Coordinates of C-alpha atoms in Angstrom, one line a residue:
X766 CA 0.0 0.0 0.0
X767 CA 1.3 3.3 -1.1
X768 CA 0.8 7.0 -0.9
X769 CA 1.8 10.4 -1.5
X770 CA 5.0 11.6 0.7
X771 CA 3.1 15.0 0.6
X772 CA -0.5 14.2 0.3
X773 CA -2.9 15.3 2.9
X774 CA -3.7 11.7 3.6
X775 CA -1.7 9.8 6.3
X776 CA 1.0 7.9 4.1
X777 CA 1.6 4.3 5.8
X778 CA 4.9 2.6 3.8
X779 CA 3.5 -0.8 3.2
X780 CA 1.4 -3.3 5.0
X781 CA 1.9 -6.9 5.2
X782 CA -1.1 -9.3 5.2
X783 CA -1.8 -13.1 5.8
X784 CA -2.7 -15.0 2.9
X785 CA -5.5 -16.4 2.5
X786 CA -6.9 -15.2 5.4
X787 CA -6.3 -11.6 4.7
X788 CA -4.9 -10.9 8.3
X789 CA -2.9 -7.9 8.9
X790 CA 0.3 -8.8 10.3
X791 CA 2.1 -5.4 10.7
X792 CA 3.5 -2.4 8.8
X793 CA 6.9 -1.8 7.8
X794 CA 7.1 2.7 7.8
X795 CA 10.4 3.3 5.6
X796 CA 9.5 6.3 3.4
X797 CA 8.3 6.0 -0.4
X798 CA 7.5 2.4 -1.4
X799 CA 7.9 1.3 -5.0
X800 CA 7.7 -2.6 -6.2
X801 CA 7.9 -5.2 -4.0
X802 CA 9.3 -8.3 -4.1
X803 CA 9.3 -11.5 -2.5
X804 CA 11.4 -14.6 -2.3
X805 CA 10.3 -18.1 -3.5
X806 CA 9.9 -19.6 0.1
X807 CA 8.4 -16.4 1.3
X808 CA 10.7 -15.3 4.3
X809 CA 12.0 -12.0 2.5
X810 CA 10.5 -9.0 1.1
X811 CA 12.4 -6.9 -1.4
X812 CA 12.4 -3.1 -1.8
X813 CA 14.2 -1.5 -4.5
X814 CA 14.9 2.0 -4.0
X815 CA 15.9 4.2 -6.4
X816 CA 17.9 6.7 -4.7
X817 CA 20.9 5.3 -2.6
X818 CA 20.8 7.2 0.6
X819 CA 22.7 6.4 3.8
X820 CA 24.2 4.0 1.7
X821 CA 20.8 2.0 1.3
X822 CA 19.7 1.3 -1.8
X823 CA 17.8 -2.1 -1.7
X824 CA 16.4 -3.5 1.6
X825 CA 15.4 -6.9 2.5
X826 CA 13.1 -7.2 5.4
X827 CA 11.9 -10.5 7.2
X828 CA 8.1 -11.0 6.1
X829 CA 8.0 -13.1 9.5
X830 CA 8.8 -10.1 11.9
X831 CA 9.4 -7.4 9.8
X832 CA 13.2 -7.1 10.7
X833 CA 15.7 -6.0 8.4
X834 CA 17.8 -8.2 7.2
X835 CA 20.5 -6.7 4.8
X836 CA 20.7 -4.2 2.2
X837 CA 22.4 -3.6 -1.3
X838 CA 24.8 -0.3 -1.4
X839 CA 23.2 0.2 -5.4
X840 CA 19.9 2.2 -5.8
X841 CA 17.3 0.1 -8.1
X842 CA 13.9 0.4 -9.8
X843 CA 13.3 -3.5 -10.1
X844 CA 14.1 -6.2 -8.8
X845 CA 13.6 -10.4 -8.9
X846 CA 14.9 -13.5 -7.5
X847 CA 15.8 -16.3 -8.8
X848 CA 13.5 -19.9 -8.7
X849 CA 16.2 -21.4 -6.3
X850 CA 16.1 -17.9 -3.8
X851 CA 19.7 -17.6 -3.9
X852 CA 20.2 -14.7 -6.9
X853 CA 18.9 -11.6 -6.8
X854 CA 18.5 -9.7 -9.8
X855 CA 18.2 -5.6 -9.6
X856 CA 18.0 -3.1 -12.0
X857 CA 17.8 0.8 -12.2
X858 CA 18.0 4.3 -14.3
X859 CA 21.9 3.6 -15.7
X860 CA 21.4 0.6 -17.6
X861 CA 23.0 -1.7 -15.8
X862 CA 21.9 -5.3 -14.6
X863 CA 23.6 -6.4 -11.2
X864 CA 23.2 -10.1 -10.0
X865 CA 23.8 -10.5 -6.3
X866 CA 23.8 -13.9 -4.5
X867 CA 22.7 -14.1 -0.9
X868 CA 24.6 -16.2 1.5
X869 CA 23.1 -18.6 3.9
X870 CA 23.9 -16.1 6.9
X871 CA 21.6 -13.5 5.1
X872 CA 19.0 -16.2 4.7
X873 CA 18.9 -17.3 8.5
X874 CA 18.9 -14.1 9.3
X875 CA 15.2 -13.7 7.8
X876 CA 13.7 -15.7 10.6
X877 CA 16.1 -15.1 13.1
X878 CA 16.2 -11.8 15.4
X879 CA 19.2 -10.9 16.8
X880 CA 19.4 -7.8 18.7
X881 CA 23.3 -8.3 19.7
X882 CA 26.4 -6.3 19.6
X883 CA 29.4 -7.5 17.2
X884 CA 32.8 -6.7 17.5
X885 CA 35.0 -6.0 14.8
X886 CA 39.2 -5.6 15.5
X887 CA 40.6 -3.4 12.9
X888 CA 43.7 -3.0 12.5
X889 CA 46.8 -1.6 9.6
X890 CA 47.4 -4.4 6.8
X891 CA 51.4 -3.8 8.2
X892 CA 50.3 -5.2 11.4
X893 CA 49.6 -8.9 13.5
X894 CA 46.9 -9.0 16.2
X895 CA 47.9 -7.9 19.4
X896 CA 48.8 -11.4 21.5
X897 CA 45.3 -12.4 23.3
X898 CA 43.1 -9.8 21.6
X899 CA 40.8 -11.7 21.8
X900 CA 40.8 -12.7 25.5
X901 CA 41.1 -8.8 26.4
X902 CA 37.8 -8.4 24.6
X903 CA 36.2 -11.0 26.2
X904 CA 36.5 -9.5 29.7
X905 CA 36.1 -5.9 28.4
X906 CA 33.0 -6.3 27.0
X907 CA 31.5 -9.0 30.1
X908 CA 32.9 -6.0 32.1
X909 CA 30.8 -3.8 30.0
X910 CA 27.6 -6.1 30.4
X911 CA 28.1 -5.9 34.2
X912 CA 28.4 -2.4 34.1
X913 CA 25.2 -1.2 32.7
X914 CA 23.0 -4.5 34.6
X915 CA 24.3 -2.4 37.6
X916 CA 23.3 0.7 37.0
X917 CA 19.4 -0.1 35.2
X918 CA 19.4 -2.0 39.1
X919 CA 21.0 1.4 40.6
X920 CA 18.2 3.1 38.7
X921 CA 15.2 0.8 39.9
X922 CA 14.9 -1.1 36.8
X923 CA 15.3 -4.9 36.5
X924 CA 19.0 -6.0 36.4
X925 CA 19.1 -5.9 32.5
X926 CA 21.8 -5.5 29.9
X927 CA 22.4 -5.9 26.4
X928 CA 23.9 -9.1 25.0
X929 CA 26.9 -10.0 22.4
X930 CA 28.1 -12.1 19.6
X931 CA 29.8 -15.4 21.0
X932 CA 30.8 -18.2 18.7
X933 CA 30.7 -21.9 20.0
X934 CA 32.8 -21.9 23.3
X935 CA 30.6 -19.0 24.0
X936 CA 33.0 -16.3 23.7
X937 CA 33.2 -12.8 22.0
X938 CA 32.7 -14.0 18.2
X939 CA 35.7 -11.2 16.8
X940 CA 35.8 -10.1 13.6
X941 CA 39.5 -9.6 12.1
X942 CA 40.2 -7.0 9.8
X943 CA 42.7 -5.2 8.0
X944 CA 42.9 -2.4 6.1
X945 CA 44.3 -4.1 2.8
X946 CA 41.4 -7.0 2.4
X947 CA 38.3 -6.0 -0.2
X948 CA 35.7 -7.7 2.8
X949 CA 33.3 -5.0 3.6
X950 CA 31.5 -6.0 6.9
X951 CA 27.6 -5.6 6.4
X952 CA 26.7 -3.1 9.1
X953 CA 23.0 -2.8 8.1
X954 CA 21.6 -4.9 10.7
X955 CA 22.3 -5.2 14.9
X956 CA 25.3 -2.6 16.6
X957 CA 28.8 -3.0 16.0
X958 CA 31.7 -2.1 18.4
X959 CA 34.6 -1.3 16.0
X960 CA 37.5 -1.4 18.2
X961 CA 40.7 -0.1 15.7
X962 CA 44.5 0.7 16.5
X963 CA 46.1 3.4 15.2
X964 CA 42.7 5.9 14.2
X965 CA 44.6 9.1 13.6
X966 CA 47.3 7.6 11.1
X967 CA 44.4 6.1 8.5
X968 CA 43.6 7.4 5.2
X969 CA 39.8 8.4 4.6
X970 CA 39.3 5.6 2.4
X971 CA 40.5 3.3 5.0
X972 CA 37.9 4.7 7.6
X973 CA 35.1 3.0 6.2
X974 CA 34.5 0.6 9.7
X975 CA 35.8 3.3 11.8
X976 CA 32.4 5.4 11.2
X977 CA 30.5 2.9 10.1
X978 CA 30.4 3.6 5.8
X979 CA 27.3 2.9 4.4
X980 CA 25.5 1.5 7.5
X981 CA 21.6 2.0 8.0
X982 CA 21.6 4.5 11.0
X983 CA 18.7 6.3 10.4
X984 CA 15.2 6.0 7.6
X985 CA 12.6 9.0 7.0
X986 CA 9.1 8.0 7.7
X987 CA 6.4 8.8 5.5
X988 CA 5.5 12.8 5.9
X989 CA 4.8 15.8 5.2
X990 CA 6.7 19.1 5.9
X991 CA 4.6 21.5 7.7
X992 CA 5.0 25.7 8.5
X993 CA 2.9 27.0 11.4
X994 CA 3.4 30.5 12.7
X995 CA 7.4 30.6 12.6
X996 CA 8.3 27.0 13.3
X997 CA 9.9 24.6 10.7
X998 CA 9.1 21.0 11.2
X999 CA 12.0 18.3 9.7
X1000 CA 10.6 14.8 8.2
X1001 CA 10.3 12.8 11.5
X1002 CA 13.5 10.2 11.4
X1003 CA 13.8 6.4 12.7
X1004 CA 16.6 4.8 13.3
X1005 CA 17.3 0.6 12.0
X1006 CA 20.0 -1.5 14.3
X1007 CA 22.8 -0.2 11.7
X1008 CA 24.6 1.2 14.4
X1009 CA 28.2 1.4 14.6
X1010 CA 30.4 3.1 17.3
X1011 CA 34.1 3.2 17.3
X1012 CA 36.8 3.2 20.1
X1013 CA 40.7 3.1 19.9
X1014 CA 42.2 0.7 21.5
X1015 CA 45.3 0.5 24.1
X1016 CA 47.0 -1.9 26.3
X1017 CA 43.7 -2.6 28.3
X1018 CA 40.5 -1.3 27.2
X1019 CA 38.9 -0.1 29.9
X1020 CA 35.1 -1.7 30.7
X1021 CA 33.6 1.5 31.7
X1022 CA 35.0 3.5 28.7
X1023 CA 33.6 1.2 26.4
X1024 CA 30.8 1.0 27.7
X1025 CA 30.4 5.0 27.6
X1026 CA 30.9 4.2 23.8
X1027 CA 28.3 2.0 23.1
X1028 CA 25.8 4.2 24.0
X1029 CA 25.4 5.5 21.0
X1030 CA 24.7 2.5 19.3
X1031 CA 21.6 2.3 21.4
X1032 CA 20.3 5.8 20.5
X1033 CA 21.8 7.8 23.8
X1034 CA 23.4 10.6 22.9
X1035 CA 26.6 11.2 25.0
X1036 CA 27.2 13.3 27.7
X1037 CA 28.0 16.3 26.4
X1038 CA 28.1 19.7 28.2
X1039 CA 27.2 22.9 26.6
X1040 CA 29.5 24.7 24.3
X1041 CA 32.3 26.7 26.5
X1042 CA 33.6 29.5 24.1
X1043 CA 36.7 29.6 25.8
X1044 CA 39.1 27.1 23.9
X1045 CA 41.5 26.4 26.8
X1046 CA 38.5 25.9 30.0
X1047 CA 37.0 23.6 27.5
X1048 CA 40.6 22.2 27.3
X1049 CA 41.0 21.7 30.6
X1050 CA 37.2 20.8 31.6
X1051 CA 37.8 18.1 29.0
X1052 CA 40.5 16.3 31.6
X1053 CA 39.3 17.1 34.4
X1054 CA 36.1 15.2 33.3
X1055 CA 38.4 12.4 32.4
X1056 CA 40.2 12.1 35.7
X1057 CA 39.1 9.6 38.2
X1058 CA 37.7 11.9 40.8
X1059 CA 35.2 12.9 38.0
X1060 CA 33.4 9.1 37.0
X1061 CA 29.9 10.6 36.7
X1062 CA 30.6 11.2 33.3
X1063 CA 30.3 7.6 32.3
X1064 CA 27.9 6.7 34.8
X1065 CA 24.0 6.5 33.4
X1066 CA 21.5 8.9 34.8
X1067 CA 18.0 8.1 35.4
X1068 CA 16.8 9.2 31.8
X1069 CA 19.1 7.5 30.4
X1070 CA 18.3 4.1 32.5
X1071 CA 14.9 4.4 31.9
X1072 CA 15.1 5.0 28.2
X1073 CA 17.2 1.5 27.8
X1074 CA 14.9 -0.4 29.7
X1075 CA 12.6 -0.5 26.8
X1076 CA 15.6 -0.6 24.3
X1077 CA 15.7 -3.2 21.7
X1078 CA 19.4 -4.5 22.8
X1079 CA 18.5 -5.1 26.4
X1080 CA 15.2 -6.6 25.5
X1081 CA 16.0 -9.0 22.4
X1082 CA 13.4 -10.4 19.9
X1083 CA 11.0 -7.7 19.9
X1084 CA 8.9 -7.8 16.8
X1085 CA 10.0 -4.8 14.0
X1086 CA 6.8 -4.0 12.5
X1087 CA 6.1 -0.7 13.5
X1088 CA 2.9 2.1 13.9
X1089 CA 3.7 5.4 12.6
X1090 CA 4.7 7.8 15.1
X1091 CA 3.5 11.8 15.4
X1092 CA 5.3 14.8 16.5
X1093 CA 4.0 17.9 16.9
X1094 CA 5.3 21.3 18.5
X1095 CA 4.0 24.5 19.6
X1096 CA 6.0 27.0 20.9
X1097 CA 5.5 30.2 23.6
X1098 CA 6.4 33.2 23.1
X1099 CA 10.0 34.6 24.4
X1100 CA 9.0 37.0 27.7
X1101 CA 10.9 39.0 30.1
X1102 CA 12.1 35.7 32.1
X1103 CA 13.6 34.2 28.6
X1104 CA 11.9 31.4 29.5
X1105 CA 10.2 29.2 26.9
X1106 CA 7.5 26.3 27.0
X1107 CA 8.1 24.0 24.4
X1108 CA 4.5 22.2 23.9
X1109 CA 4.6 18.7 22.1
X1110 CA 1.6 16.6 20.7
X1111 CA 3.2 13.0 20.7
X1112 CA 0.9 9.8 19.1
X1113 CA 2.6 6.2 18.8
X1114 CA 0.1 3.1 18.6
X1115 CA 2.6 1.0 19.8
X1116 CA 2.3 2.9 23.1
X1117 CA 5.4 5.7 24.1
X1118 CA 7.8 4.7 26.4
X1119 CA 9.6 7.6 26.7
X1120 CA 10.3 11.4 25.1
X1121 CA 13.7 13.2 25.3
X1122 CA 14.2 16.9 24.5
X1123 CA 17.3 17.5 23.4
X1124 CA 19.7 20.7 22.6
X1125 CA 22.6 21.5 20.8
X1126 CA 25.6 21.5 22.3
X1127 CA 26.6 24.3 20.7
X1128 CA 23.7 26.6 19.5
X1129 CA 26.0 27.9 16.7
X1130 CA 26.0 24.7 15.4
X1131 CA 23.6 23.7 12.4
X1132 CA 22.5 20.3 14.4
X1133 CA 26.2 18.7 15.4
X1134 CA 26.3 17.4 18.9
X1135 CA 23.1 17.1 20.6
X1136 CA 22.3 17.0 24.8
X1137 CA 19.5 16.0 26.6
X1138 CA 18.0 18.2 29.2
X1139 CA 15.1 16.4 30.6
X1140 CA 12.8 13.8 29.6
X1141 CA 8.8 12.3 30.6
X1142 CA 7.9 8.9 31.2
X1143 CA 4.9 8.2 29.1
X1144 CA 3.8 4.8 30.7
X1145 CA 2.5 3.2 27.5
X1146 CA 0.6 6.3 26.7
X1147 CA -0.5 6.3 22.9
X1148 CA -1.1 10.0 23.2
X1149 CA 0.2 12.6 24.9
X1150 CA 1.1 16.4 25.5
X1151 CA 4.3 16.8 27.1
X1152 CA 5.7 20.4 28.1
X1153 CA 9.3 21.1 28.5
X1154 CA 11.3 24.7 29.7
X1155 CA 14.0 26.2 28.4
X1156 CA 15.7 29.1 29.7
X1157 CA 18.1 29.5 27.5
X1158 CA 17.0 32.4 25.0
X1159 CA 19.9 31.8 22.2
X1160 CA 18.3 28.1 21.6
X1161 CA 16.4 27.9 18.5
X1162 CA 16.7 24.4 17.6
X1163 CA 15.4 21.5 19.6
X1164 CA 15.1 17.9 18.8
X1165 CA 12.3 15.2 20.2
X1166 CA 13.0 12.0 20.6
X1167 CA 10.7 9.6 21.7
X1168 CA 11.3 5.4 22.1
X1169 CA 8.2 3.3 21.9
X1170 CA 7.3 -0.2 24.2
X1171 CA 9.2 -2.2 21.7
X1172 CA 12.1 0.0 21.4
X1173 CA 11.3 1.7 17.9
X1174 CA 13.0 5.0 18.4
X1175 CA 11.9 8.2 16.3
X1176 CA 13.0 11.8 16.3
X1177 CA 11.9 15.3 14.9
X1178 CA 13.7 18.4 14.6
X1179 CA 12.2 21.8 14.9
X1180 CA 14.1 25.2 14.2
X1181 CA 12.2 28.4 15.4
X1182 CA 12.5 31.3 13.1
X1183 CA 12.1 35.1 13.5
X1184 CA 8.2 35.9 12.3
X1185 CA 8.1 37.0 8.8
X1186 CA 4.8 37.7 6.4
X1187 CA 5.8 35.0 4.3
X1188 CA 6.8 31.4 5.3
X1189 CA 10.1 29.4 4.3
X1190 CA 10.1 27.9 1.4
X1191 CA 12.4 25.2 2.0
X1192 CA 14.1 23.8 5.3

């Protein structure tokens, strides 16, 4: 089922149903849809895209749960599998026919959920593994585990954590490698810890699994922009398990470090401070922040705790299908007190978790570095009005975030503009 990105109708991606029955099973919201396709047996749905963006330019999705499986870095108009399931044909604008052939670890992973973190261990093509990598790992990321279990429990919340990769001896799975080799790891599905030596010294090309190239980090759900009096309303954004996060490594990566890094792979922004103009106090701020008297920086705040308790990661096998959500802002007018009230309308019928306002770090900034300053528990709530204050009179853009009861996470950014007679044209 299809419509108009910028019709007045609600636009709902596509819809899967049970045949023969005709029973819906769930909707799959990832912008425009164009032709479908499914596999022989049934287990995967196709969707060409034309446009390549974020590096995703076909998707397969799991008909079974909706989850996303893989994509193909090549825009398409068409595609079609072959009668065995294991070629997939695609085609596009410039002419040329690409054959693809899906491994069997791409075709398990249509009916099987993950929700894990993976560790890659980059290093220079000059250069051997470091002697027991792989051990160090191991205990760095348990460490890791234990480290956020204790603080959801500090926090109230059952004593939950997210889980990792382990091969058969039930170890960190680690995957090896170098800068030389043409293997491109697929980040388009689950969150991976790239752990690298040497960072500074590599090439831009060579940095493609230090910032995660071509991963699926975030999708644009079906809408429509909107101007109201003199606020400008971005697409509302979504974000897939594409996630990848990146630390250097040393002689012992530290638990708590790492696990300060992996927050980003499960949609916490870090803890960043406002914007000091001063180059040399943010200098020194900077260490002092990272000596050991000062270990609140890593340390999860309530917000935060509460946000990952419904987070797909720390509760694994949640279904993907996923209800359109709605964001909505109205904003007060500056007074005297340069106080604002930031009203939001927030729907989700998969019930809101949570909602986040965040800031920009630096309000010079365009939208680079964002903080949170507070956040509602929505208990479930498929509607709401939520109110937030801001007392800073320079901030002009804000960002809403908001995390469902089966961890879907969806954002929209607003930008408040001086009042004119006409409105922007484009954002």
């Amino acid at each position: 089922h299809e419509e108009d990105l910028y019709s007045s109708a609600p636009a709902k991606g596509f819809i899967m149903w049970e045949i023969p029955s005709w029973q819906r099973k769930g909707e799959v919201l990832r912008g425009n849809v164009g032709n479908l396709v499914f596999s022989p047996d049934g287990k995967m749905c196709v969707k060409p895209i034309e446009w390549d963006i974020y590096g995703r330019g076909v998707e397969i999705w799991s008909t079974a749960n909706g989850a996303p499986i893989t994509s193909l870095d090549k825009g398409a108009r068409d595609a079609a599998f072959s009668p065995d399931g294991n070629l997939l044909a695609t085609g596009g604008n410039d002419g040329i026919l690409r054959l693809w052939h899906l491994t069997q670890q791409q075709v398990e992973l249509a009916t099987t959920p993950t929700d894990v973190v993976r560790i890659i261990y980059g290093i220079p093509k000059d250069k051997e593994p470091q002697p027991n990598i792989a051990e160090k790992l191991d205990k760095s990321i348990r460490a890791a585990q234990d480290f956020y279990a204790e603080e959801m429990e500090r926090h109230g919340f059952d004593k939950k954590t997210f889980t990792f990769e382990t091969d058969r001896n039930g170890k960190a799975k680690i995957y090896l490698v170098k800068d030389n080799q043409i293997y491109t790891p697929d980040l388009s599905n689950d969150a991976w810890l790239i752990v690298r030596e040497d960072i500074s010294g590599l090439p831009p090309e060579e940095l493609f699994f230090v910032i995660g190239y071509g991963n699926n980090e975030t999708f644009w759900y079906p809408a429509k922009y909107r101007v109201r009096d003199n606020i400008w309303g971005h697409e509302i954004t979504g974000f897939t398990h594409g996630r990848a996060v990146a630390a250097p490594i040393d002689k012992n990566l530290k638990a708590k470090h790492l696990a300060y890094i992996l927050r980003d792979a499960f949609g916490l922004p870090y803890n960043s401070p406002p914007q000091e103009p001063n180059v040399l106090k943010r200098f020194f701020f900077r260490v002092n922040n990272m000596m050991p008297w000062r270990e609140k920086w890593e340390r999860l705040s309530k917000c935060q705790a509460e946000w990952l308790d419904k987070n797909r990661f720390f509760n694994p096998g949640q279904p993907f299908f996923d209800k359109r959500p709605k964001i909505e802002m109205n904003v007060s007018e500056v007074d005297a007190s340069d106080s604002r009230l930031f009203q939001f309308t927030v729907a989700d019928a998969d019930g809101i978790h949570q909602v986040q306002l965040l800031v920009p770090v630096d309000v010079n900034a365009k939208w680079r570095g964002m903080r949170i300053i507070d956040c509602q528990a929505l208990d479930g709530k498929e509607k709401a009005d939520v109110e937030f204050e801001i007392t800073d009179p320079k901030i002009n853009k804000v960002e809403l975030r908001m995390i469902d009861t089966l961890g879907n996470i969806a954002l929209r950014r607003f930008e408040i503009k001086d009042k004119t007679s006409e409105p922007p044209e484009n954002p």
